[in-house]
Amino acid sequence: MATGLLLFFLVPCSAARKYRGTREPQRGSDSNAGKTNLVKMEPLEETVASTTTNEQEDLGPQEEPANPLLMAALRGDMEEVQQIFEDLEDPDHEKANKFLMEKDILGRNLLFATCMAGQNDIIQSLAKYGVDLKDKTVRGYTLLHCAAAWGQLNTLKTLVELEADIYATTFRGENAREIANRYNQTECAQFLDWAEAKQNLRNLISQIQATITDPEKVQGKLNKEDKTTSIKACQAKLDWLENTKEPNTQDFIDQKQQLEDIMLPIFTKLAAPRGQDPVVSKKN
């Protein structure tokens, strides 16, 4: 990692304020390398009413830390990170979990800076040591929001693989995809659309499976054929997820719609009061 970039991430908030209104390097995916993005560094004391200020505090550089684990993480020094956690003789070993969990005044742990730097291997390593990948700042920004704003496509992919919450929203109600769109991180926004479509299909499958096997929800409303149809439909979509090579966003949307169409008469039965014949609406 370049020294200049490391210093940028570690610039103290007090010093960063003098750069208000200047252009800072925007770390993006490979195809976005060299692009810039206007980053306004505002005083921490600004109120929540200044939404741009608040966002740049959450998504901007962190204050210079006295945290050797963070320093190693930003350098991408996997060996040192592992040594701090696993070497009983390391002087920082006993404080490893403290270094991992400590947060700044905005509620950001070291993984936020690591996401800005795009240190994917470090993120995967730290996940093994118990850091919460769904953690939020006090205003609701997550690691996904941070990576999306900084154009770190590979970091987004790593976080999604590690089951970070793609639905999480900030205090402004924005998810990571909307943050990516606002910062013109097109590849990141497209990937998050893809990831959300895939997760929506998985969620529907899980919902159907949980409902069909719950006696309280079924309550004698479904016959054996209904249950068999549901189970087979879910398994077919799971097989599709497992075996389809490089599906696109629309593929996931289409598969979800197909499953919903199959399940419509069954869901209608479940929604009807007991003893009442369900009315199934047919699509034109």
mmCIF file of C-alpha atoms in Angstrom:
data_model
loop_
_atom_site.group_PDB
_atom_site.id
_atom_site.type_symbol
_atom_site.label_atom_id
_atom_site.label_comp_id
_atom_site.label_asym_id
_atom_site.label_seq_id
_atom_site.Cartn_x
_atom_site.Cartn_y
_atom_site.Cartn_z
ATOM 1 C CA MET A 1 0.000 0.000 0.000
ATOM 2 C CA ALA A 2 1.414 3.406 -0.961
ATOM 3 C CA THR A 3 2.700 5.569 1.887
ATOM 4 C CA GLY A 4 0.727 8.556 0.660
ATOM 5 C CA LEU A 5 -2.514 6.607 0.770
ATOM 6 C CA LEU A 6 -1.762 5.319 4.251
ATOM 7 C CA LEU A 7 -1.163 8.876 5.470
ATOM 8 C CA PHE A 8 -4.427 9.956 3.863
ATOM 9 C CA PHE A 9 -6.402 7.387 5.819
ATOM 10 C CA LEU A 10 -4.670 8.307 9.053
ATOM 11 C CA VAL A 11 -4.889 12.090 8.776
ATOM 12 C CA PRO A 12 -6.345 13.459 12.044
ATOM 13 C CA CYS A 13 -9.837 14.960 11.860
ATOM 14 C CA SER A 14 -8.503 18.336 13.072
ATOM 15 C CA ALA A 15 -5.988 18.458 10.237
ATOM 16 C CA ALA A 16 -8.430 17.109 7.651
ATOM 17 C CA ARG A 17 -10.773 20.058 8.171
ATOM 18 C CA LYS A 18 -8.457 22.352 6.239
ATOM 19 C CA TYR A 19 -9.115 20.269 3.113
ATOM 20 C CA ARG A 20 -12.780 21.220 3.073
ATOM 21 C CA GLY A 21 -14.021 21.568 -0.495
ATOM 22 C CA THR A 22 -10.911 20.053 -2.112
ATOM 23 C CA ARG A 23 -10.738 16.936 -4.224
ATOM 24 C CA GLU A 24 -9.373 13.796 -2.629
ATOM 25 C CA PRO A 25 -8.442 10.577 -4.441
ATOM 26 C CA GLN A 26 -11.411 8.244 -4.819
ATOM 27 C CA ARG A 27 -10.304 4.667 -4.449
ATOM 28 C CA GLY A 28 -12.390 2.668 -6.914
ATOM 29 C CA SER A 29 -12.480 -0.669 -8.675
ATOM 30 C CA ASP A 30 -9.772 -1.331 -11.249
ATOM 31 C CA SER A 31 -11.854 0.245 -13.985
ATOM 32 C CA ASN A 32 -12.379 3.380 -11.855
ATOM 33 C CA ALA A 33 -8.733 3.877 -10.945
ATOM 34 C CA GLY A 34 -7.656 7.494 -11.030
ATOM 35 C CA LYS A 35 -11.131 8.952 -10.646
ATOM 36 C CA THR A 36 -11.716 11.635 -8.055
ATOM 37 C CA ASN A 37 -14.622 12.501 -5.826
ATOM 38 C CA LEU A 38 -15.392 15.680 -3.932
ATOM 39 C CA VAL A 39 -14.923 14.976 -0.239
ATOM 40 C CA LYS A 40 -15.859 17.687 2.215
ATOM 41 C CA MET A 41 -14.197 17.333 5.598
ATOM 42 C CA GLU A 42 -16.372 19.198 8.082
ATOM 43 C CA PRO A 43 -16.027 19.752 11.850
ATOM 44 C CA LEU A 44 -17.391 16.931 13.986
ATOM 45 C CA GLU A 45 -19.520 19.416 15.925
ATOM 46 C CA GLU A 46 -21.840 20.067 12.951
ATOM 47 C CA THR A 47 -25.464 19.042 13.558
ATOM 48 C CA VAL A 48 -27.362 16.163 11.963
ATOM 49 C CA ALA A 49 -29.184 18.702 9.802
ATOM 50 C CA SER A 50 -26.070 18.966 7.627
ATOM 51 C CA THR A 51 -26.455 15.604 5.905
ATOM 52 C CA THR A 52 -23.460 15.984 3.597
ATOM 53 C CA THR A 53 -21.250 16.801 6.553
ATOM 54 C CA ASN A 54 -22.552 13.873 8.558
ATOM 55 C CA GLU A 55 -22.044 11.449 5.727
ATOM 56 C CA GLN A 56 -18.472 12.553 5.107
ATOM 57 C CA GLU A 57 -17.695 12.064 8.777
ATOM 58 C CA ASP A 58 -18.965 8.485 8.625
ATOM 59 C CA LEU A 59 -17.425 7.664 5.255
ATOM 60 C CA GLY A 60 -14.302 9.815 5.443
ATOM 61 C CA PRO A 61 -10.824 9.136 6.849
ATOM 62 C CA GLN A 62 -10.475 8.112 10.473
ATOM 63 C CA GLU A 63 -8.445 9.930 13.092
ATOM 64 C CA GLU A 64 -4.863 8.782 13.545
ATOM 65 C CA PRO A 65 -4.990 5.806 15.942
ATOM 66 C CA ALA A 66 -2.704 4.347 18.551
ATOM 67 C CA ASN A 67 -3.803 0.924 17.349
ATOM 68 C CA PRO A 68 -1.087 -1.395 16.006
ATOM 69 C CA LEU A 69 -3.715 -3.770 14.615
ATOM 70 C CA LEU A 70 -5.222 -1.015 12.488
ATOM 71 C CA MET A 71 -1.795 0.040 11.266
ATOM 72 C CA ALA A 72 -1.033 -3.529 10.196
ATOM 73 C CA ALA A 73 -4.465 -3.888 8.572
ATOM 74 C CA LEU A 74 -4.050 -0.723 6.502
ATOM 75 C CA ARG A 75 -0.632 -1.899 5.307
ATOM 76 C CA GLY A 76 -2.163 -5.212 4.295
ATOM 77 C CA ASP A 77 0.305 -6.962 6.603
ATOM 78 C CA MET A 78 -1.447 -10.304 7.058
ATOM 79 C CA GLU A 79 1.494 -11.805 8.908
ATOM 80 C CA GLU A 80 1.490 -9.087 11.567
ATOM 81 C CA VAL A 81 -2.298 -9.239 11.972
ATOM 82 C CA GLN A 82 -2.136 -12.983 12.578
ATOM 83 C CA GLN A 83 0.808 -12.583 14.899
ATOM 84 C CA ILE A 84 -1.040 -10.098 17.104
ATOM 85 C CA PHE A 85 -3.916 -12.537 17.520
ATOM 86 C CA GLU A 86 -2.077 -15.851 17.662
ATOM 87 C CA ASP A 87 1.431 -15.253 19.044
ATOM 88 C CA LEU A 88 1.262 -15.385 22.833
ATOM 89 C CA GLU A 89 4.637 -13.665 23.012
ATOM 90 C CA ASP A 90 3.531 -10.664 20.948
ATOM 91 C CA PRO A 91 3.362 -7.554 23.165
ATOM 92 C CA ASP A 92 -0.029 -6.642 21.702
ATOM 93 C CA HIS A 93 -1.564 -10.111 21.917
ATOM 94 C CA GLU A 94 -3.531 -9.541 25.126
ATOM 95 C CA LYS A 95 -5.079 -6.399 23.665
ATOM 96 C CA ALA A 96 -5.939 -7.929 20.287
ATOM 97 C CA ASN A 97 -9.691 -8.116 20.856
ATOM 98 C CA LYS A 98 -9.707 -4.606 22.327
ATOM 99 C CA PHE A 99 -7.924 -3.282 19.239
ATOM 100 C CA LEU A 100 -10.417 -5.136 17.036
ATOM 101 C CA MET A 101 -13.542 -3.871 18.785
ATOM 102 C CA GLU A 102 -12.631 -0.326 19.798
ATOM 103 C CA LYS A 103 -14.500 2.435 17.994
ATOM 104 C CA ASP A 104 -14.033 6.107 17.308
ATOM 105 C CA ILE A 105 -16.553 8.768 18.310
ATOM 106 C CA LEU A 106 -18.678 8.001 15.223
ATOM 107 C CA GLY A 107 -18.900 4.302 16.084
ATOM 108 C CA ARG A 108 -16.427 3.011 13.473
ATOM 109 C CA ASN A 109 -14.098 0.125 14.219
ATOM 110 C CA LEU A 110 -10.895 -0.571 12.288
ATOM 111 C CA LEU A 111 -12.732 -2.457 9.550
ATOM 112 C CA PHE A 112 -14.170 0.805 8.204
ATOM 113 C CA ALA A 113 -10.694 2.108 7.391
ATOM 114 C CA THR A 114 -9.731 -1.331 6.077
ATOM 115 C CA CYS A 115 -12.719 -1.199 3.697
ATOM 116 C CA MET A 116 -11.700 2.252 2.483
ATOM 117 C CA ALA A 117 -8.253 0.837 1.722
ATOM 118 C CA GLY A 118 -9.683 -2.223 -0.044
ATOM 119 C CA GLN A 119 -7.702 -4.720 2.047
ATOM 120 C CA ASN A 120 -9.893 -7.730 1.247
ATOM 121 C CA ASP A 121 -7.579 -10.422 2.605
ATOM 122 C CA ILE A 122 -7.341 -8.559 5.899
ATOM 123 C CA ILE A 123 -11.120 -8.257 6.091
ATOM 124 C CA GLN A 124 -11.525 -12.002 5.593
ATOM 125 C CA SER A 125 -8.885 -12.682 8.226
ATOM 126 C CA LEU A 126 -10.396 -10.333 10.803
ATOM 127 C CA ALA A 127 -13.841 -11.863 10.249
ATOM 128 C CA LYS A 128 -12.459 -15.097 11.711
ATOM 129 C CA TYR A 129 -11.616 -13.297 14.944
ATOM 130 C CA GLY A 130 -15.178 -12.300 15.717
ATOM 131 C CA VAL A 131 -15.627 -8.798 14.347
ATOM 132 C CA ASP A 132 -19.243 -7.953 13.539
ATOM 133 C CA LEU A 133 -19.539 -7.364 9.792
ATOM 134 C CA LYS A 134 -23.068 -6.008 10.275
ATOM 135 C CA ASP A 135 -21.949 -3.329 12.718
ATOM 136 C CA LYS A 136 -23.170 0.228 12.150
ATOM 137 C CA THR A 137 -21.956 3.697 13.021
ATOM 138 C CA VAL A 138 -24.131 5.834 15.257
ATOM 139 C CA ARG A 139 -25.870 7.127 12.113
ATOM 140 C CA GLY A 140 -26.386 3.725 10.573
ATOM 141 C CA TYR A 141 -23.516 3.484 8.060
ATOM 142 C CA THR A 142 -22.164 -0.023 7.547
ATOM 143 C CA LEU A 143 -19.042 -1.492 6.001
ATOM 144 C CA LEU A 144 -20.998 -1.948 2.775
ATOM 145 C CA HIS A 145 -21.915 1.741 2.708
ATOM 146 C CA CYS A 146 -18.265 2.616 3.231
ATOM 147 C CA ALA A 147 -16.931 0.292 0.523
ATOM 148 C CA ALA A 148 -19.646 1.461 -1.891
ATOM 149 C CA ALA A 149 -18.813 5.128 -1.392
ATOM 150 C CA TRP A 150 -15.106 4.504 -1.979
ATOM 151 C CA GLY A 151 -15.686 2.362 -5.056
ATOM 152 C CA GLN A 152 -14.132 -0.762 -3.561
ATOM 153 C CA LEU A 153 -15.849 -3.371 -5.739
ATOM 154 C CA ASN A 154 -13.792 -6.356 -4.593
ATOM 155 C CA THR A 155 -14.342 -5.346 -0.982
ATOM 156 C CA LEU A 156 -18.091 -5.298 -1.589
ATOM 157 C CA LYS A 157 -17.888 -8.795 -3.039
ATOM 158 C CA THR A 158 -15.925 -9.988 -0.012
ATOM 159 C CA LEU A 159 -18.415 -8.454 2.431
ATOM 160 C CA VAL A 160 -21.407 -9.946 0.604
ATOM 161 C CA GLU A 161 -19.743 -13.375 0.624
ATOM 162 C CA LEU A 162 -19.273 -12.931 4.372
ATOM 163 C CA GLU A 163 -23.024 -12.192 4.679
ATOM 164 C CA ALA A 164 -22.926 -8.480 5.431
ATOM 165 C CA ASP A 165 -26.417 -6.952 5.488
ATOM 166 C CA ILE A 166 -27.181 -5.601 2.012
ATOM 167 C CA TYR A 167 -30.536 -4.233 3.208
ATOM 168 C CA ALA A 168 -29.106 -2.035 5.986
ATOM 169 C CA THR A 169 -29.961 1.663 5.710
ATOM 170 C CA THR A 170 -28.473 4.823 7.161
ATOM 171 C CA PHE A 171 -30.292 7.467 9.174
ATOM 172 C CA ARG A 172 -31.216 8.944 5.788
ATOM 173 C CA GLY A 173 -32.806 5.649 4.710
ATOM 174 C CA GLU A 174 -30.176 4.848 2.078
ATOM 175 C CA ASN A 175 -28.799 1.383 1.458
ATOM 176 C CA ALA A 176 -25.326 0.686 0.072
ATOM 177 C CA ARG A 177 -26.518 0.597 -3.550
ATOM 178 C CA GLU A 178 -28.042 4.063 -3.211
ATOM 179 C CA ILE A 179 -24.799 5.354 -1.710
ATOM 180 C CA ALA A 180 -22.879 3.867 -4.659
ATOM 181 C CA ASN A 181 -25.241 5.556 -7.113
ATOM 182 C CA ARG A 182 -24.886 8.931 -5.407
ATOM 183 C CA TYR A 183 -21.098 8.727 -5.569
ATOM 184 C CA ASN A 184 -21.205 7.560 -9.208
ATOM 185 C CA GLN A 185 -19.681 4.183 -8.374
ATOM 186 C CA THR A 186 -21.460 2.457 -11.239
ATOM 187 C CA GLU A 187 -19.838 -0.981 -10.992
ATOM 188 C CA CYS A 188 -20.482 -1.096 -7.262
ATOM 189 C CA ALA A 189 -24.137 -0.155 -7.757
ATOM 190 C CA GLN A 190 -24.563 -2.827 -10.432
ATOM 191 C CA PHE A 191 -22.988 -5.469 -8.233
ATOM 192 C CA LEU A 192 -25.206 -4.533 -5.294
ATOM 193 C CA ASP A 193 -28.278 -4.775 -7.548
ATOM 194 C CA TRP A 194 -27.104 -8.272 -8.487
ATOM 195 C CA ALA A 195 -26.430 -9.235 -4.875
ATOM 196 C CA GLU A 196 -29.802 -7.951 -3.695
ATOM 197 C CA ALA A 197 -31.679 -9.806 -6.441
ATOM 198 C CA LYS A 198 -29.891 -13.011 -5.504
ATOM 199 C CA GLN A 199 -30.605 -12.515 -1.803
ATOM 200 C CA ASN A 200 -34.263 -11.759 -2.507
ATOM 201 C CA LEU A 201 -34.597 -15.143 -4.224
ATOM 202 C CA ARG A 202 -32.847 -16.907 -1.346
ATOM 203 C CA ASN A 203 -35.077 -15.147 1.169
ATOM 204 C CA LEU A 204 -38.233 -16.233 -0.643
ATOM 205 C CA ILE A 205 -37.060 -19.846 -0.709
ATOM 206 C CA SER A 206 -36.297 -19.736 3.009
ATOM 207 C CA GLN A 207 -39.664 -18.134 3.754
ATOM 208 C CA ILE A 208 -41.550 -20.843 1.852
ATOM 209 C CA GLN A 209 -39.597 -23.653 3.489
ATOM 210 C CA ALA A 210 -40.156 -22.225 6.968
ATOM 211 C CA THR A 211 -43.876 -21.705 6.338
ATOM 212 C CA ILE A 212 -44.560 -25.145 4.879
ATOM 213 C CA THR A 213 -42.887 -26.909 7.800
ATOM 214 C CA ASP A 214 -44.594 -24.803 10.487
ATOM 215 C CA PRO A 215 -47.754 -26.591 11.753
ATOM 216 C CA GLU A 216 -49.100 -23.386 13.301
ATOM 217 C CA LYS A 217 -48.965 -21.533 9.985
ATOM 218 C CA VAL A 218 -50.306 -24.397 7.903
ATOM 219 C CA GLN A 219 -53.104 -25.349 10.352
ATOM 220 C CA GLY A 220 -54.570 -27.978 8.061
ATOM 221 C CA LYS A 221 -54.993 -25.512 5.189
ATOM 222 C CA LEU A 222 -52.686 -27.376 2.809
ATOM 223 C CA ASN A 223 -52.984 -30.895 1.476
ATOM 224 C CA LYS A 224 -50.125 -33.236 0.686
ATOM 225 C CA GLU A 225 -49.995 -32.123 -2.936
ATOM 226 C CA ASP A 226 -49.599 -28.477 -1.903
ATOM 227 C CA LYS A 227 -46.685 -29.327 0.369
ATOM 228 C CA THR A 228 -45.036 -31.493 -2.264
ATOM 229 C CA THR A 229 -45.405 -28.746 -4.866
ATOM 230 C CA SER A 230 -43.826 -26.218 -2.497
ATOM 231 C CA ILE A 231 -40.911 -28.442 -1.553
ATOM 232 C CA LYS A 232 -40.141 -29.344 -5.177
ATOM 233 C CA ALA A 233 -40.381 -25.723 -6.323
ATOM 234 C CA CYS A 234 -37.949 -24.591 -3.626
ATOM 235 C CA GLN A 235 -35.530 -27.396 -4.377
ATOM 236 C CA ALA A 236 -35.621 -26.580 -8.084
ATOM 237 C CA LYS A 237 -34.635 -22.985 -7.360
ATOM 238 C CA LEU A 238 -31.888 -24.074 -4.970
ATOM 239 C CA ASP A 239 -30.540 -26.370 -7.671
ATOM 240 C CA TRP A 240 -30.678 -23.482 -10.124
ATOM 241 C CA LEU A 241 -28.709 -21.266 -7.721
ATOM 242 C CA GLU A 242 -26.137 -23.986 -7.238
ATOM 243 C CA ASN A 243 -25.656 -24.939 -10.865
ATOM 244 C CA THR A 244 -26.244 -21.830 -12.960
ATOM 245 C CA LYS A 245 -23.025 -20.249 -14.156
ATOM 246 C CA GLU A 246 -22.789 -16.457 -14.036
ATOM 247 C CA PRO A 247 -26.477 -15.563 -13.695
ATOM 248 C CA ASN A 248 -27.272 -11.891 -14.125
ATOM 249 C CA THR A 249 -29.566 -9.659 -12.094
ATOM 250 C CA GLN A 250 -32.576 -10.245 -14.336
ATOM 251 C CA ASP A 251 -32.094 -14.022 -14.072
ATOM 252 C CA PHE A 252 -32.588 -13.829 -10.299
ATOM 253 C CA ILE A 253 -35.626 -11.595 -10.706
ATOM 254 C CA ASP A 254 -37.172 -14.001 -13.241
ATOM 255 C CA GLN A 255 -36.543 -17.048 -11.047
ATOM 256 C CA LYS A 256 -38.137 -15.311 -8.068
ATOM 257 C CA GLN A 257 -41.182 -14.386 -10.151
ATOM 258 C CA GLN A 258 -41.538 -17.983 -11.358
ATOM 259 C CA LEU A 259 -41.460 -19.218 -7.777
ATOM 260 C CA GLU A 260 -44.030 -16.639 -6.703
ATOM 261 C CA ASP A 261 -46.328 -17.717 -9.558
ATOM 262 C CA ILE A 262 -46.084 -21.366 -8.501
ATOM 263 C CA MET A 263 -46.750 -20.494 -4.885
ATOM 264 C CA LEU A 264 -49.607 -18.023 -5.473
ATOM 265 C CA PRO A 265 -52.501 -20.514 -5.042
ATOM 266 C CA ILE A 266 -50.770 -22.050 -2.030
ATOM 267 C CA PHE A 267 -50.161 -18.669 -0.380
ATOM 268 C CA THR A 268 -53.796 -17.815 -1.086
ATOM 269 C CA LYS A 269 -54.911 -20.924 0.788
ATOM 270 C CA LEU A 270 -52.687 -20.015 3.723
ATOM 271 C CA ALA A 271 -54.061 -16.470 3.830
ATOM 272 C CA ALA A 272 -57.716 -17.577 3.847
ATOM 273 C CA PRO A 273 -59.514 -17.979 7.199
ATOM 274 C CA ARG A 274 -59.990 -21.579 8.252
ATOM 275 C CA GLY A 275 -63.116 -23.142 6.789
ATOM 276 C CA GLN A 276 -63.346 -20.596 3.970
ATOM 277 C CA ASP A 277 -62.605 -21.494 0.371
ATOM 278 C CA PRO A 278 -59.747 -19.365 -0.974
ATOM 279 C CA VAL A 279 -60.203 -17.252 -4.080
ATOM 280 C CA VAL A 280 -57.153 -17.381 -6.313
ATOM 281 C CA SER A 281 -56.699 -14.444 -8.652
ATOM 282 C CA LYS A 282 -55.376 -15.395 -12.061
ATOM 283 C CA LYS A 283 -52.926 -13.267 -14.005
ATOM 284 C CA ASN A 284 -53.896 -12.146 -17.448
#
